[in-house]
């Protein structure tokens, strides 16, 4: 059974169509790359799965149930921005997550934070942006869920930190869970991907197994992407 | 274990090749236990499913076996390993010859060149 | 979940409110303890014999009379602002990405903000009510007492009425923020605009209701005709106002809940 299903989903804002008749299934146990140029609709696609937006037409189901409290319990979302209360300390944030998510593994989070030498009583305000992003990633990956959705986890991060993030993603998500990563920095991430989905102008133009694509075209996913989107705005 | 992958070829194929090299060269001795799939994925910085796929193929080729304790082990079958060695040697040589020929070496020049350097 | 949310919300907005409340009580107490012989103020011919207080105490007493008024206003304003800014921050800033992805229904999130607002308002009003006890001399306290002296019923009704009014104002602010964010640009401006519009409409409707009520109930016309209407009259009036505000709240609560349910976050 696939985890997340988009049925004929379209999203319009006023007169602009951001997503056009999306039919998509996210399978279990795979790392999937949602790739596309800026403005393709990746973030919108993701926000729809998290009930931050409602589809203009069509609907989305999680494990064949409509989105709701049950789906939010089993989806861990890492947005592009810092969504934490910056006036709190790391410890208070851990308390918060533990309080509201019953599948939050506090011990794991503290272990990962320890690896980064982060003091639990630091106020989030006082952390650098890079550190804040790593903290959020740790919080998200410390939840035992079925689907991790990471929206541009590598954006604005220096190359050294990128390795840490990719490694953390690889070694820390639950076995049997799926990870949906949206990014336009493909070269760094493509070795991790099982499947790729190409999104352009609100439409899915490609969905395939990563190695299968490589065998077919004898090039990297990055190359395929560049060729495909050469004429994108 | 040290792995190096490029993005242009299917990753699982590259993993198969590199593991075959390790087995043939003796870095992974016959009968030795392989690291777990998770460990391999972590070291190689690739997807677990890709590793699993590569190992499945190696098992098809009878280069590794799964013991009941759920570990994966290099085969003890020397004949298999030698056959693999030959296969790798064949492909490498083929590539080499193709390149050297495109550089303009004929067979006599090639043999001389090799003799001077071995 | 609701209780947990409530606890977190309250924790976030309570400090400034408690500080202001503390100051309010403090100023009232200082006023009370610097009381001096009241006959000093009555410009009585006996004045020259009865001056007990030092000029300094007199000054402080008068000063804190005004400071108390300021504190009361500041306390109310700060309470409302904290309520609104918490709502805005929690549901319409970057934090919303967390709020809306918590495994909680939006109804519950909305309910928690309303309850938080109510509790904060109750704290605010109760502080003021209790502090008013320091001002129990007729001629000074007339502007401050909720009703006349020794009129517990009127005072109680006024207390509830004020809580309902402040709740209505808070609700207008919430609705304003919700409506304001349906615009793509200048959401802050539109939030305030919408809030103000809803509030004005509510107040206009209230005045109309009072007017109609006096038409239907001639005894109430005292309100417009006398400077000091009878206690019964005031009681009826304030009860009416309280009922109208309660109805507004009962209508606006589900309206806002529905709007919030379908709100998109951008």
Coordinates of C-alpha atoms in Angstrom, one line a residue:
Chain A
X1 CA 0.0 0.0 0.0
X2 CA 1.4 3.4 -0.9
X3 CA 1.7 6.0 1.8
X4 CA 0.5 9.2 0.3
X5 CA -1.9 9.5 -2.7
X6 CA -2.7 12.6 -4.7
X7 CA -5.9 12.2 -6.7
X8 CA -6.3 14.7 -9.5
X9 CA -5.0 17.5 -7.3
X10 CA -4.9 21.1 -8.6
X11 CA -4.1 24.2 -6.7
X12 CA -4.9 27.7 -7.9
X13 CA -4.1 31.0 -6.2
X14 CA -6.4 33.5 -7.8
X15 CA -5.8 33.2 -11.5
X16 CA -2.5 31.4 -11.2
X17 CA -2.5 27.6 -11.4
X18 CA 0.4 26.3 -9.3
X19 CA -0.4 22.6 -9.5
X20 CA -2.2 21.0 -12.4
X21 CA -4.0 17.7 -12.1
X22 CA -1.4 15.9 -10.0
X23 CA -1.8 12.2 -9.7
X24 CA 0.9 10.8 -7.5
X25 CA 1.6 7.9 -5.2
X26 CA 4.5 7.9 -2.6
X27 CA 5.5 4.3 -1.9
X28 CA 6.7 2.9 1.5
X29 CA 10.3 2.3 2.3
X30 CA 11.8 4.6 -0.4
X31 CA 13.8 7.8 -0.5
X32 CA 12.1 9.9 -3.1
X33 CA 13.5 13.1 -4.7
X34 CA 11.0 15.8 -5.6
X35 CA 13.0 17.7 -8.2
X36 CA 12.2 20.8 -10.2
X37 CA 13.3 24.4 -10.8
X38 CA 12.2 27.2 -8.4
X39 CA 8.5 27.9 -8.8
X40 CA 7.7 24.5 -10.1
X41 CA 5.3 23.8 -7.3
X42 CA 7.3 21.6 -5.1
X43 CA 6.6 23.5 -1.9
X44 CA 3.0 23.7 -2.7
X45 CA 2.8 20.0 -3.3
X46 CA 4.4 19.4 0.1
X47 CA 2.2 21.9 2.0
X48 CA -0.9 20.2 0.6
X49 CA 0.2 17.0 2.2
X50 CA 0.6 18.7 5.5
X51 CA -2.8 20.4 5.4
X52 CA -1.2 23.8 5.3
X53 CA -3.0 24.3 2.1
X54 CA -6.2 22.8 0.8
X55 CA -6.5 21.6 -2.8
X56 CA -8.6 23.7 -5.2
X57 CA -9.8 20.4 -6.8
X58 CA -9.0 16.8 -6.1
X59 CA -8.0 15.3 -2.7
X60 CA -5.1 13.7 -0.9
X61 CA -5.2 10.6 1.2
X62 CA -2.6 9.1 3.6
X63 CA -2.8 5.4 3.8
X64 CA -6.2 5.7 2.1
X65 CA -7.6 7.9 4.8
X66 CA -8.3 11.6 4.4
X67 CA -5.7 13.9 5.9
X68 CA -6.1 14.7 9.5
X69 CA -4.8 14.1 13.0
X70 CA -3.8 10.6 12.1
X71 CA -1.8 11.6 9.1
X72 CA -0.1 14.4 11.0
X73 CA 0.9 11.9 13.6
X74 CA 2.7 9.8 11.0
X75 CA 4.2 12.6 8.9
X76 CA 7.3 14.5 10.1
X77 CA 7.7 17.7 8.2
X78 CA 10.8 19.9 7.9
X79 CA 10.0 23.2 6.2
X80 CA 12.4 25.6 4.6
X81 CA 12.1 28.1 7.4
X82 CA 12.6 28.0 11.2
X83 CA 9.3 27.2 12.7
X84 CA 10.3 27.0 16.3
X85 CA 9.6 29.5 19.0
X86 CA 12.9 31.3 19.1
X87 CA 12.4 32.6 22.6
X88 CA 12.6 29.1 24.0
X89 CA 15.7 27.1 24.7
X90 CA 16.6 23.8 23.1
X91 CA 15.5 21.9 26.2
X92 CA 12.1 23.6 26.2
X93 CA 11.7 22.8 22.6
X94 CA 12.5 19.2 23.3
X95 CA 9.9 19.3 26.1
X96 CA 7.4 20.7 23.7
X97 CA 8.0 18.0 21.0
X98 CA 7.8 15.3 23.7
X99 CA 4.5 16.7 24.9
X100 CA 2.8 16.9 21.6
X101 CA 4.2 14.0 19.6
X102 CA 3.9 10.6 21.3
X103 CA 6.3 9.1 18.8
X104 CA 9.1 11.6 19.6
X105 CA 12.3 9.9 20.7
X106 CA 13.8 12.3 23.1
X107 CA 16.8 10.2 23.9
X108 CA 17.7 10.0 20.3
X109 CA 17.4 13.7 19.8
X110 CA 19.6 14.4 22.8
X111 CA 22.2 12.0 21.4
X112 CA 22.2 13.7 18.1
X113 CA 22.4 17.1 19.7
X114 CA 25.3 15.9 21.8
X115 CA 27.2 15.0 18.6
X116 CA 26.9 18.6 17.6
X117 CA 28.0 19.8 21.0
X118 CA 24.8 21.8 21.4
X119 CA 24.1 22.9 25.0
X120 CA 20.5 22.1 25.9
X121 CA 20.0 25.4 27.6
X122 CA 21.0 27.6 24.7
X123 CA 18.2 29.9 23.5
X124 CA 17.3 29.3 19.9
X125 CA 17.6 33.1 19.3
X126 CA 21.3 32.8 20.0
X127 CA 22.0 30.0 17.6
X128 CA 23.3 30.6 14.1
X129 CA 20.9 29.9 11.2
X130 CA 22.9 26.8 10.2
X131 CA 22.6 25.4 13.7
X132 CA 18.9 26.2 13.9
X133 CA 18.4 24.2 10.7
X134 CA 20.3 21.2 12.1
X135 CA 18.3 21.4 15.2
X136 CA 15.1 21.2 13.3
X137 CA 16.4 18.3 11.2
X138 CA 17.2 16.4 14.4
X139 CA 13.8 17.1 15.8
X140 CA 12.1 15.8 12.7
X141 CA 14.3 12.7 12.4
X142 CA 13.8 11.9 16.1
X143 CA 10.2 11.1 15.4
X144 CA 9.3 7.5 14.6
X145 CA 7.0 8.1 11.7
X146 CA 6.1 6.6 8.3
X147 CA 6.8 9.5 6.1
X148 CA 9.5 12.2 6.5
X149 CA 9.0 15.2 4.3
X150 CA 12.0 17.5 3.9
X151 CA 11.6 20.7 2.0
X152 CA 14.9 22.0 0.7
X153 CA 17.0 20.6 3.6
X154 CA 20.2 21.6 2.0
X155 CA 19.3 25.2 1.0
X156 CA 21.7 27.8 2.4
X157 CA 24.0 25.3 4.1
X158 CA 27.7 25.2 3.6
X159 CA 29.2 22.0 2.0
X160 CA 30.6 20.6 5.2
X161 CA 27.2 20.9 6.9
X162 CA 25.6 19.3 3.9
X163 CA 27.5 16.1 4.5
X164 CA 26.4 16.0 8.0
X165 CA 22.8 16.5 7.0
X166 CA 22.9 13.9 4.3
X167 CA 24.5 11.5 6.6
X168 CA 22.0 12.2 9.4
X169 CA 19.1 11.6 7.0
X170 CA 20.6 8.4 5.7
X171 CA 21.3 6.9 9.1
X172 CA 18.4 8.1 11.1
X173 CA 15.1 7.6 9.5
X174 CA 13.0 4.6 10.6
X175 CA 13.4 1.4 8.7
X176 CA 10.5 0.9 6.3
X177 CA 9.6 4.6 6.4
X178 CA 9.8 6.8 3.3
X179 CA 11.6 10.1 2.9
X180 CA 10.4 12.7 0.4
X181 CA 13.1 15.3 -0.2
X182 CA 12.4 18.3 -2.3
X183 CA 15.4 20.1 -3.6
X184 CA 17.0 21.7 -6.6
X185 CA 20.6 20.8 -5.5
X186 CA 20.5 17.4 -7.1
X187 CA 24.2 16.5 -7.5
X188 CA 24.7 16.3 -3.7
X189 CA 21.7 14.2 -3.1
X190 CA 21.1 11.9 -6.0
X191 CA 23.1 9.0 -4.7
X192 CA 20.6 8.7 -1.9
X193 CA 17.5 8.5 -4.0
X194 CA 15.5 5.4 -4.9
X195 CA 13.0 7.3 -7.0
X196 CA 12.8 10.7 -8.6
X197 CA 9.9 12.9 -9.5
X198 CA 10.4 15.8 -11.9
X199 CA 8.0 18.7 -11.5
X200 CA 7.7 21.6 -13.9
X201 CA 5.1 24.3 -14.1
X202 CA 2.8 22.4 -11.8
X203 CA 2.9 19.2 -13.7
X204 CA 4.7 15.9 -13.1
X205 CA 6.8 15.3 -16.2
X206 CA 8.7 12.3 -15.0
X207 CA 8.6 9.7 -12.2
X208 CA 11.0 6.8 -12.3
X209 CA 13.5 4.7 -10.4
X210 CA 16.8 6.5 -10.1
X211 CA 19.2 3.7 -11.2
X212 CA 16.8 2.8 -14.0
X213 CA 17.0 6.4 -15.4
X214 CA 20.8 6.3 -15.1
X215 CA 21.0 3.0 -17.0
X216 CA 18.7 4.4 -19.7
X217 CA 20.4 7.6 -20.3
X218 CA 24.0 6.8 -19.2
X219 CA 24.1 10.1 -17.4
X220 CA 23.5 11.4 -13.9
X221 CA 20.1 12.6 -12.7
X222 CA 21.6 16.0 -12.4
X223 CA 22.4 15.9 -16.1
X224 CA 18.9 14.8 -17.0
X225 CA 17.6 17.5 -14.9
X226 CA 19.7 20.2 -16.5
X227 CA 18.7 19.0 -20.0
X228 CA 15.1 18.8 -19.1
X229 CA 14.8 22.2 -17.5
X230 CA 17.2 24.0 -19.8
X231 CA 14.4 26.2 -21.0
X232 CA 12.6 26.7 -17.7
X233 CA 12.1 30.2 -16.5
Chain B
X1 CA 35.5 0.0 3.5
X2 CA 36.1 2.7 1.0
X3 CA 33.7 3.4 -1.9
X4 CA 33.6 5.9 -4.6
X5 CA 30.6 6.4 -6.8
X6 CA 29.8 8.7 -9.7
X7 CA 26.4 9.8 -10.6
X8 CA 26.5 8.7 -14.2
X9 CA 26.1 5.1 -13.8
X10 CA 23.5 3.2 -11.9
X11 CA 24.7 3.2 -8.3
X12 CA 23.9 -0.4 -7.6
X13 CA 26.0 -1.5 -10.6
X14 CA 28.9 0.5 -9.3
X15 CA 28.5 -1.1 -5.9
X16 CA 28.5 -4.5 -7.4
X17 CA 31.7 -3.8 -9.3
X18 CA 33.5 -2.4 -6.2
X19 CA 32.4 -5.3 -4.0
X20 CA 33.5 -7.8 -6.7
X21 CA 36.9 -6.0 -6.8
X22 CA 37.2 -6.3 -3.0
X23 CA 36.3 -10.0 -3.1
X24 CA 38.7 -10.8 -6.0
X25 CA 41.6 -8.8 -4.6
X26 CA 41.2 -10.5 -1.2
X27 CA 40.3 -7.4 0.7
X28 CA 37.1 -9.3 1.5
X29 CA 38.6 -12.8 2.0
X30 CA 36.6 -15.9 1.2
X31 CA 34.2 -16.9 4.0
X32 CA 34.5 -13.5 5.7
X33 CA 31.4 -11.6 6.9
X34 CA 30.3 -8.5 5.2
X35 CA 29.2 -5.4 7.1
X36 CA 25.4 -5.1 7.5
X37 CA 23.4 -3.4 4.8
X38 CA 23.0 -0.4 7.0
X39 CA 26.7 -0.1 7.7
X40 CA 27.5 -0.4 4.0
X41 CA 25.0 2.2 3.1
X42 CA 26.4 4.5 5.8
X43 CA 30.0 4.0 4.7
X44 CA 29.1 4.4 1.0
X45 CA 26.7 7.3 1.7
X46 CA 24.0 5.7 -0.5
X47 CA 20.6 4.4 -0.1
X48 CA 19.9 1.2 1.8
X49 CA 17.7 -0.1 -1.0
X50 CA 20.5 0.3 -3.5
X51 CA 22.9 -1.7 -1.3
X52 CA 20.3 -4.4 -0.8
X53 CA 19.8 -4.5 -4.6
X54 CA 23.6 -4.8 -5.2
X55 CA 23.9 -7.6 -2.6
X56 CA 20.9 -9.4 -4.1
X57 CA 22.7 -9.4 -7.4
X58 CA 25.9 -10.7 -5.9
X59 CA 24.0 -13.5 -4.3
X60 CA 22.6 -14.4 -7.7
X61 CA 26.1 -14.5 -9.0
X62 CA 26.9 -16.8 -6.1
X63 CA 29.6 -14.5 -4.8
X64 CA 28.0 -14.1 -1.5
X65 CA 25.7 -16.2 0.6
X66 CA 23.2 -15.5 3.4
X67 CA 23.6 -17.5 6.5
X68 CA 20.7 -18.3 8.7
X69 CA 22.1 -15.9 11.3
X70 CA 21.1 -13.2 8.8
X71 CA 24.7 -12.2 8.0
X72 CA 26.0 -12.0 4.5
X73 CA 29.2 -13.9 3.9
X74 CA 31.7 -14.0 1.0
X75 CA 31.6 -17.4 -0.7
X76 CA 34.2 -20.1 0.0
X77 CA 33.9 -21.3 -3.6
X78 CA 37.3 -20.5 -5.0
X79 CA 36.2 -21.4 -8.5
X80 CA 33.5 -18.7 -8.4
X81 CA 36.0 -16.1 -7.3
X82 CA 38.4 -17.0 -10.0
X83 CA 35.7 -16.9 -12.6
X84 CA 34.8 -13.4 -11.3
X85 CA 38.4 -12.4 -11.5
X86 CA 38.6 -13.4 -15.1
X87 CA 35.4 -11.5 -15.9
X88 CA 36.8 -8.3 -14.3
X89 CA 40.1 -8.8 -16.0
X90 CA 38.3 -9.3 -19.3
X91 CA 36.3 -6.1 -19.0
X92 CA 39.3 -4.0 -17.8
X93 CA 41.5 -5.3 -20.6
X94 CA 38.9 -4.7 -23.2
X95 CA 38.5 -1.1 -22.0
X96 CA 42.3 -0.6 -21.9
X97 CA 42.8 -2.0 -25.4
X98 CA 40.1 0.1 -26.8
X99 CA 41.6 3.3 -25.3
X100 CA 45.2 2.4 -26.4
X101 CA 44.1 1.6 -29.9
X102 CA 42.3 4.9 -30.2
X103 CA 45.7 6.5 -29.1
X104 CA 47.2 4.8 -32.2
X105 CA 49.1 1.9 -30.6
X106 CA 49.3 -1.3 -32.7
X107 CA 49.7 -4.7 -31.1
X108 CA 53.5 -4.8 -31.3
X109 CA 53.9 -1.3 -29.9
X110 CA 51.4 -2.2 -27.2
X111 CA 53.3 -5.3 -26.1
X112 CA 56.6 -3.4 -26.0
X113 CA 55.1 -0.7 -24.0
X114 CA 53.7 -3.1 -21.4
X115 CA 56.9 -5.1 -21.2
X116 CA 58.9 -2.0 -20.4
X117 CA 56.5 -1.2 -17.5
X118 CA 55.8 -4.5 -15.8
Chain C
X1 CA -4.3 18.4 24.1
X2 CA -6.4 21.4 24.6
X3 CA -5.2 21.8 28.2
X4 CA -1.6 21.4 27.0
X5 CA -2.0 24.0 24.4
X6 CA -3.7 26.3 26.9
X7 CA -0.8 25.9 29.3
X8 CA 1.8 26.8 26.6
X9 CA -0.2 29.8 25.3
X10 CA -0.8 31.2 28.8
X11 CA 2.8 30.7 29.7
X12 CA 3.9 32.8 26.7
X13 CA 1.7 35.8 27.2
X14 CA 1.3 36.0 30.9
X15 CA 4.5 37.7 32.1
X16 CA 3.9 41.3 30.9
X17 CA 0.3 41.0 31.9
X18 CA 1.2 40.0 35.4
X19 CA 3.8 42.7 35.6
X20 CA 1.2 45.3 34.7
X21 CA -1.3 43.8 37.0
X22 CA 1.2 44.0 39.8
X23 CA 1.9 47.6 39.0
X24 CA -1.8 48.3 39.0
X25 CA -2.3 46.8 42.4
X26 CA 0.8 48.6 43.7
X27 CA -0.4 52.0 42.6
X28 CA -3.8 51.3 44.1
X29 CA -2.2 50.3 47.4
X30 CA 0.0 53.3 47.5
X31 CA -3.0 55.5 46.9
X32 CA -4.8 53.8 49.7
X33 CA -2.0 54.0 52.2
X34 CA -1.4 57.7 51.5
X35 CA -4.9 58.6 52.5
X36 CA -5.1 61.6 54.7
X37 CA -7.9 63.4 56.3
X38 CA -10.5 63.8 53.6
X39 CA -11.7 67.0 55.0
X40 CA -8.7 68.6 53.6
X41 CA -10.2 68.3 50.2
X42 CA -13.7 69.5 50.9
X43 CA -12.6 73.1 50.9
X44 CA -14.5 73.3 54.2
X45 CA -14.1 76.3 56.3
X46 CA -12.5 74.1 58.9
X47 CA -9.7 73.4 56.4
X48 CA -7.0 75.4 58.2
X49 CA -7.5 73.4 61.3
X50 CA -7.4 70.0 59.8
X51 CA -4.4 69.9 57.6
X52 CA -2.7 66.7 58.8
X53 CA -0.9 65.5 55.8
X54 CA 2.5 66.7 54.7
X55 CA 2.5 68.2 51.2
X56 CA 4.6 65.3 50.0
X57 CA 2.0 62.7 51.0
X58 CA -0.7 64.9 49.4
X59 CA 1.3 65.0 46.2
X60 CA 1.9 61.3 46.2
X61 CA -1.7 60.6 46.9
X62 CA -2.9 62.7 44.0
X63 CA -0.1 61.4 41.7
X64 CA -1.0 57.7 42.3
X65 CA -4.7 58.5 41.7
X66 CA -3.7 59.3 38.1
X67 CA -1.1 56.6 37.9
X68 CA -3.7 54.1 38.8
X69 CA -5.9 55.2 36.0
X70 CA -3.0 55.0 33.6
X71 CA -2.1 51.5 34.9
X72 CA -5.6 50.3 34.5
X73 CA -5.7 51.4 30.9
X74 CA -2.2 50.1 30.2
X75 CA -3.1 46.7 31.8
X76 CA -6.1 46.4 29.6
X77 CA -4.3 47.4 26.5
X78 CA -1.4 45.2 27.1
X79 CA -3.7 42.2 27.7
X80 CA -5.4 42.7 24.4
X81 CA -2.2 43.3 22.5
X82 CA -0.5 40.2 24.0
X83 CA -3.6 38.1 23.1
X84 CA -3.6 39.3 19.5
X85 CA 0.1 39.0 19.0
X86 CA 0.2 35.5 20.3
X87 CA -2.6 34.6 17.9
X88 CA -0.9 36.2 15.0
X89 CA 2.5 34.6 15.9
X90 CA 1.1 31.2 16.5
X91 CA -1.1 31.0 13.4
X92 CA 0.2 33.3 10.8
X93 CA 4.0 33.6 11.2
X94 CA 6.7 31.0 10.5
X95 CA 5.5 29.3 13.7
X96 CA 2.3 28.4 11.9
X97 CA 4.3 25.7 10.1
X98 CA 4.6 24.0 13.4
X99 CA 1.2 24.8 14.8
X100 CA -0.7 23.5 11.8
X101 CA 1.3 20.3 11.5
X102 CA 0.8 19.3 15.2
X103 CA -1.5 16.3 15.5
X104 CA -4.3 18.5 16.7
X105 CA -7.5 19.5 15.0
X106 CA -7.8 23.2 14.1
X107 CA -10.9 23.5 16.2
X108 CA -8.9 22.7 19.3
X109 CA -6.2 25.2 18.3
X110 CA -8.9 27.9 17.9
X111 CA -10.5 27.0 21.2
X112 CA -7.2 27.2 23.0
X113 CA -6.7 30.8 21.8
X114 CA -10.2 31.8 22.8
X115 CA -9.8 30.3 26.2
X116 CA -6.4 31.8 26.7
X117 CA -7.8 35.2 25.8
X118 CA -10.7 34.7 28.2
X119 CA -8.4 33.8 31.1
X120 CA -6.1 36.7 30.4
X121 CA -9.1 39.1 30.3
X122 CA -10.4 37.6 33.6
X123 CA -7.1 38.2 35.3
X124 CA -7.0 41.7 34.0
X125 CA -10.5 42.6 35.0
X126 CA -10.3 40.9 38.4
X127 CA -7.2 42.8 39.2
X128 CA -8.9 46.1 38.4
X129 CA -12.0 45.1 40.3
X130 CA -10.0 44.2 43.4
X131 CA -7.9 47.3 43.1
X132 CA -10.9 49.4 43.0
X133 CA -11.6 48.4 46.6
X134 CA -8.9 50.9 47.5
X135 CA -11.0 53.7 46.1
X136 CA -14.1 53.4 48.3
X137 CA -14.7 57.0 49.1
X138 CA -17.7 58.2 47.2
X139 CA -16.7 61.5 45.7
X140 CA -13.3 60.3 44.5
X141 CA -14.3 56.9 43.4
X142 CA -17.4 57.7 41.4
X143 CA -15.5 57.4 38.1
X144 CA -13.9 54.2 39.1
X145 CA -16.5 52.1 40.7
X146 CA -18.3 49.9 38.3
X147 CA -21.5 51.1 39.7
X148 CA -22.3 53.2 42.8
X149 CA -20.9 52.4 46.1
X150 CA -22.4 49.5 48.0
X151 CA -24.2 48.2 45.0
X152 CA -22.8 44.7 44.8
X153 CA -25.3 43.5 42.2
X154 CA -24.5 46.4 39.9
X155 CA -20.8 45.9 40.4
X156 CA -21.1 42.2 39.6
X157 CA -23.1 42.7 36.5
X158 CA -20.7 45.4 35.4
X159 CA -17.7 43.1 36.0
X160 CA -19.2 40.4 33.8
X161 CA -20.3 43.0 31.2
X162 CA -16.8 44.4 31.0
X163 CA -15.3 40.9 30.6
X164 CA -17.8 40.2 27.8
X165 CA -16.9 43.5 26.1
X166 CA -13.2 42.9 26.3
X167 CA -13.8 39.4 24.9
X168 CA -15.8 40.9 22.1
X169 CA -12.9 43.3 21.3
X170 CA -10.5 40.4 21.4
X171 CA -12.7 38.4 19.1
X172 CA -12.9 41.4 16.7
X173 CA -9.1 41.4 16.7
X174 CA -9.0 37.7 15.9
X175 CA -11.5 38.0 13.1
X176 CA -9.6 41.0 11.8
X177 CA -6.4 39.0 11.7
X178 CA -8.1 36.1 10.0
X179 CA -9.7 38.3 7.4
X180 CA -6.7 40.5 6.9
X181 CA -4.6 37.5 6.0
X182 CA -6.8 36.6 3.1
X183 CA -5.3 39.5 1.3
X184 CA -1.9 38.8 -0.2
X185 CA -0.3 42.1 0.6
X186 CA -0.3 44.4 3.6
X187 CA -1.9 41.8 5.8
X188 CA -1.2 43.8 8.9
X189 CA -3.0 46.9 7.6
X190 CA -6.0 44.9 6.5
X191 CA -6.1 42.9 9.8
X192 CA -6.4 46.1 11.7
X193 CA -8.9 47.5 9.3
X194 CA -11.1 44.5 9.4
X195 CA -10.9 44.3 13.1
X196 CA -11.9 47.9 13.4
X197 CA -14.8 47.5 11.0
X198 CA -16.2 44.6 12.8
X199 CA -15.9 46.3 16.1
X200 CA -17.5 49.5 14.9
X201 CA -20.4 47.5 13.3
X202 CA -20.9 45.7 16.6
X203 CA -21.0 48.8 18.6
X204 CA -23.3 50.5 16.2
X205 CA -25.7 47.6 16.4
X206 CA -25.4 47.6 20.1
X207 CA -26.4 51.3 20.3
X208 CA -29.3 50.6 18.0
X209 CA -30.4 47.7 20.2
X210 CA -30.3 50.0 23.3
X211 CA -32.3 52.6 21.5
X212 CA -34.9 50.1 20.4
X213 CA -35.0 48.7 23.9
X214 CA -35.8 52.1 25.4
X215 CA -38.5 52.5 22.9
X216 CA -40.1 49.3 23.9
X217 CA -39.6 49.8 27.6
X218 CA -40.4 53.4 28.4
X219 CA -39.1 53.1 32.0
X220 CA -35.6 52.9 30.5
X221 CA -35.8 56.3 28.9
X222 CA -34.2 57.6 32.1
X223 CA -30.9 56.7 30.5
X224 CA -31.2 59.5 28.0
X225 CA -33.0 61.9 30.2
X226 CA -31.2 62.0 33.5
X227 CA -27.6 62.5 34.5
X228 CA -27.9 59.8 37.2
X229 CA -30.4 57.1 36.2
X230 CA -31.8 54.8 38.9
X231 CA -29.9 51.8 39.9
X232 CA -32.5 49.4 38.5
X233 CA -32.3 51.2 35.2
X234 CA -28.5 50.9 35.1
X235 CA -28.8 47.3 36.0
X236 CA -31.1 46.6 33.1
X237 CA -29.0 48.6 30.7
X238 CA -25.8 46.8 31.6
X239 CA -27.5 43.4 31.6
X240 CA -28.8 44.2 28.1
X241 CA -25.3 45.2 26.9
X242 CA -23.8 42.0 28.4
X243 CA -26.4 39.9 26.6
X244 CA -25.7 41.6 23.3
X245 CA -22.0 41.0 23.7
X246 CA -22.6 37.4 24.6
X247 CA -24.6 36.9 21.5
X248 CA -21.9 38.5 19.4
X249 CA -19.4 36.1 20.8
X250 CA -21.7 33.1 20.3
X251 CA -22.0 34.1 16.6
X252 CA -18.4 35.1 15.9
X253 CA -16.9 32.0 17.6
X254 CA -18.1 29.4 15.0
X255 CA -17.7 31.9 12.2
X256 CA -14.0 32.3 13.0
X257 CA -13.7 28.6 13.5
X258 CA -15.1 28.0 10.0
X259 CA -12.8 30.6 8.4
X260 CA -9.8 29.2 10.2
X261 CA -10.6 25.7 9.0
X262 CA -10.2 26.5 5.4
X263 CA -7.4 29.0 5.8
X264 CA -4.4 28.6 3.6
X265 CA -0.9 29.3 4.9
X266 CA 1.5 30.9 2.6

